[in-house]
Coordinates of C-alpha atoms and ligand atoms in Angstrom, one line a residue:
M7 CA -39.8 25.7 -33.9
N8 CA -38.0 25.0 -30.6
A9 CA -40.9 24.3 -28.2
R10 CA -38.7 25.1 -25.2
S11 CA -37.8 28.6 -26.4
P12 CA -39.2 31.2 -24.1
F13 CA -40.5 33.0 -27.2
V14 CA -42.7 30.1 -28.2
I15 CA -46.2 30.7 -26.9
S16 CA -49.3 28.5 -26.9
T17 CA -52.5 30.0 -28.1
H18 CA -54.5 26.9 -27.3
D19 CA -56.7 28.9 -24.8
L20 CA -57.9 31.2 -27.6
G21 CA -59.6 28.3 -29.3
R22 CA -59.5 30.0 -32.7
Q23 CA -62.6 32.0 -31.6
P24 CA -62.5 35.4 -33.1
G25 CA -62.7 38.0 -30.3
L26 CA -61.0 35.9 -27.6
M27 CA -57.9 37.6 -26.2
R28 CA -55.4 37.4 -23.5
E29 CA -52.5 39.4 -22.1
L30 CA -49.0 38.2 -22.1
N31 CA -46.7 39.9 -19.6
R32 CA -43.4 38.3 -19.0
A33 CA -39.7 38.8 -19.1
V34 CA -37.7 36.6 -21.4
P35 CA -33.9 36.4 -21.9
A36 CA -32.7 38.2 -25.0
P37 CA -31.4 35.9 -27.7
A38 CA -27.8 36.3 -28.9
D39 CA -26.9 38.8 -31.7
L40 CA -29.9 41.0 -31.0
G41 CA -28.3 44.0 -32.7
T42 CA -25.1 44.9 -34.5
D43 CA -21.4 45.2 -33.5
V44 CA -21.9 48.7 -32.2
I45 CA -25.3 48.5 -30.6
A46 CA -27.2 45.5 -29.2
V47 CA -29.4 44.1 -26.4
P48 CA -26.9 42.0 -24.4
A49 CA -27.6 38.3 -24.7
G50 CA -29.5 37.0 -21.8
A51 CA -30.7 40.4 -20.6
D52 CA -34.4 40.7 -19.7
L53 CA -36.7 41.6 -22.6
E54 CA -40.0 42.7 -21.1
L55 CA -43.0 41.6 -23.2
A56 CA -46.2 43.4 -22.7
L57 CA -48.4 41.9 -25.4
R58 CA -52.0 41.1 -26.2
L59 CA -52.9 38.0 -28.2
E60 CA -56.2 38.1 -30.0
A61 CA -57.9 35.5 -32.0
V62 CA -59.1 36.9 -35.4
S63 CA -60.7 35.0 -38.4
D64 CA -57.3 34.3 -40.1
G65 CA -55.0 33.8 -37.2
V66 CA -53.8 35.3 -33.9
L67 CA -53.0 38.9 -33.8
V68 CA -50.2 39.9 -31.5
T69 CA -49.9 43.6 -30.5
G70 CA -48.1 45.5 -27.7
E71 CA -44.6 46.5 -26.6
V72 CA -41.2 45.0 -26.0
T73 CA -38.7 46.8 -23.8
G74 CA -35.1 45.9 -23.2
P75 CA -31.7 47.2 -22.1
V76 CA -29.2 48.4 -24.9
R77 CA -25.4 48.5 -24.7
A78 CA -23.8 50.6 -27.4
E79 CA -20.6 52.4 -28.3
C80 CA -20.8 56.1 -29.4
S81 CA -19.9 56.2 -33.0
R82 CA -18.1 59.5 -32.6
C83 CA -16.2 59.2 -29.2
L84 CA -16.4 55.4 -28.7
R85 CA -17.8 56.0 -25.1
E86 CA -19.9 53.1 -23.8
I87 CA -23.6 53.9 -23.6
D88 CA -26.2 52.2 -21.5
D89 CA -29.7 52.9 -22.8
S90 CA -33.0 51.0 -23.4
V91 CA -35.2 50.4 -26.4
T92 CA -39.0 50.0 -26.5
V93 CA -40.7 48.9 -29.7
D94 CA -44.2 48.4 -30.9
I95 CA -45.2 45.0 -32.0
S96 CA -48.0 44.2 -34.4
E97 CA -48.0 40.9 -36.2
L98 CA -50.7 38.5 -37.5
Y99 CA -49.7 34.8 -37.2
Y100 CA -51.8 32.8 -39.7
Y101 CA -53.5 29.6 -38.8
P102 CA -51.8 26.6 -40.3
G103 CA -52.9 26.1 -44.0
K104 CA -54.0 29.8 -44.3
R105 CA -50.7 30.8 -46.0
A106 CA -51.2 28.1 -48.7
E107 CA -54.7 29.4 -49.3
L108 CA -53.4 33.0 -49.7
A109 CA -50.6 31.7 -52.1
K110 CA -53.2 29.9 -54.1
E111 CA -55.2 33.2 -54.4
G112 CA -52.1 34.8 -55.9
D113 CA -50.4 36.4 -52.9
E114 CA -46.7 35.9 -53.8
E115 CA -45.5 37.0 -50.4
A116 CA -47.7 34.6 -48.5
E117 CA -44.8 32.2 -47.8
D118 CA -43.0 34.8 -45.8
L119 CA -45.9 35.5 -43.4
P120 CA -45.7 34.1 -39.9
E121 CA -47.7 31.0 -39.3
L122 CA -48.8 29.1 -36.2
V123 CA -47.4 25.6 -35.8
G124 CA -50.2 23.7 -34.3
D125 CA -51.5 26.2 -31.8
Q126 CA -48.0 27.6 -31.1
L127 CA -46.4 30.7 -32.3
D128 CA -42.8 31.9 -32.2
L129 CA -42.4 35.5 -31.2
E130 CA -38.6 35.6 -31.7
P131 CA -38.4 36.6 -35.4
T132 CA -41.0 39.3 -34.8
V133 CA -39.3 40.6 -31.8
R134 CA -35.9 40.4 -33.4
D135 CA -37.0 42.3 -36.6
A136 CA -38.7 45.1 -34.6
V137 CA -35.9 45.6 -32.1
V138 CA -33.1 45.5 -34.7
L139 CA -34.9 48.0 -36.9
A140 CA -35.4 50.3 -33.9
L141 CA -31.7 50.5 -33.0
P142 CA -29.9 53.5 -34.4
F143 CA -27.4 52.7 -37.1
R144 CA -24.8 55.1 -35.7
P145 CA -25.4 55.4 -32.0
L146 CA -24.4 58.6 -30.1
C147 CA -23.7 59.2 -26.4
R148 CA -25.5 62.5 -26.9
P149 CA -27.0 64.1 -30.0
D150 CA -24.1 66.7 -30.4
C151 CA -21.2 64.6 -29.1
A152 CA -18.1 66.5 -30.3
G153 CA -16.3 63.2 -30.9
L154 CA -12.4 62.7 -30.7
C155 CA -9.7 65.3 -31.4
P156 CA -8.4 64.4 -34.8
D157 CA -4.8 65.3 -33.7
C158 CA -4.4 63.7 -30.3
G159 CA -7.5 61.4 -29.9
V160 CA -8.8 63.0 -26.6
R161 CA -12.6 63.2 -26.1
L162 CA -13.5 66.7 -27.0
D163 CA -16.4 66.6 -24.6
D164 CA -13.9 66.0 -21.8
A165 CA -11.1 68.3 -23.0
E166 CA -10.7 71.9 -22.1
P167 CA -12.9 74.4 -23.9
G168 CA -11.5 75.3 -27.2
H169 CA -9.1 72.4 -27.2
H170 CA -6.9 72.6 -30.3
H171 CA -3.3 72.2 -31.5
E172 CA -1.2 74.9 -32.9
K173 CA -0.3 73.9 -36.3
L174 CA 2.4 75.7 -38.2
D175 CA 1.9 76.0 -42.0
P176 CA 4.7 73.7 -43.3
R177 CA 6.0 76.6 -45.3
W178 CA 6.8 78.4 -42.0
S179 CA 8.0 75.5 -40.0
A180 CA 11.6 76.1 -40.9
L181 CA 11.2 79.6 -39.7
G182 CA 9.5 78.4 -36.5
S183 CA 12.5 76.3 -35.5
L184 CA 14.7 79.4 -35.7
L185 CA 12.7 81.1 -33.0
P186 CA 14.4 80.5 -29.6
D187 CA 11.2 79.6 -27.6
A188 CA 9.3 77.6 -30.2
G189 CA 7.6 74.5 -28.8
Q190 CA 8.9 75.0 -25.2
T191 CA 6.7 74.8 -22.1
G192 CA 7.7 75.3 -18.5
P193 CA 7.8 72.3 -16.1
A194 CA 4.4 73.2 -14.6
G195 CA 2.9 73.2 -18.1
E196 CA 4.3 69.7 -18.7
R197 CA 2.9 68.2 -15.5
E198 CA -0.5 69.7 -16.4
E199 CA -0.4 67.9 -19.8
E200 CA 0.3 64.5 -18.2
R201 CA -2.8 64.5 -16.0
Ligands
ZN323 ZN1 -19.9 60.4 -27.9
ZN324 ZN1 -6.1 67.2 -29.4

């Protein structure tokens, strides 16, 4: 445990007395890689912790909310999205030695439970798991984003209504080239396209 990490919290003042509690409200810089390639909390951005630490008989119960900004890329149209995420936290950090007791009693997952080191607990793994789980796997700029035109790549949300491309059936294309006006647009039409 890195004692200088802003996520490492002393619970000394709770004195292991069940029922004692305190509030923890602070902003901490988001750690790196809090998310995936397409959606993440930017490293160093403010994560707002609004938590309650409560001493219970087996450890310290941490509950509350974590809120932070989110930067993402729409999975359909690749537009950048600025959003935020708020997650609920509920985690029991066991007192040192408690995990070993539970393991002895046959709890095979006891080793994976969070544990206090001395009277300190590290919120980072808990916050990381909760935030990453809450982020959508395929972010969207809006629920019914129309995505990109498969033919020209333009954003369909930005394109003219009914944007589409005339496609000649290949069996008719030879015929189409025989028509005198096929594929021609006037000068005004061309300028319109370039904009
Ligand atoms: Zn989109
Ligand atoms: Zn198109």
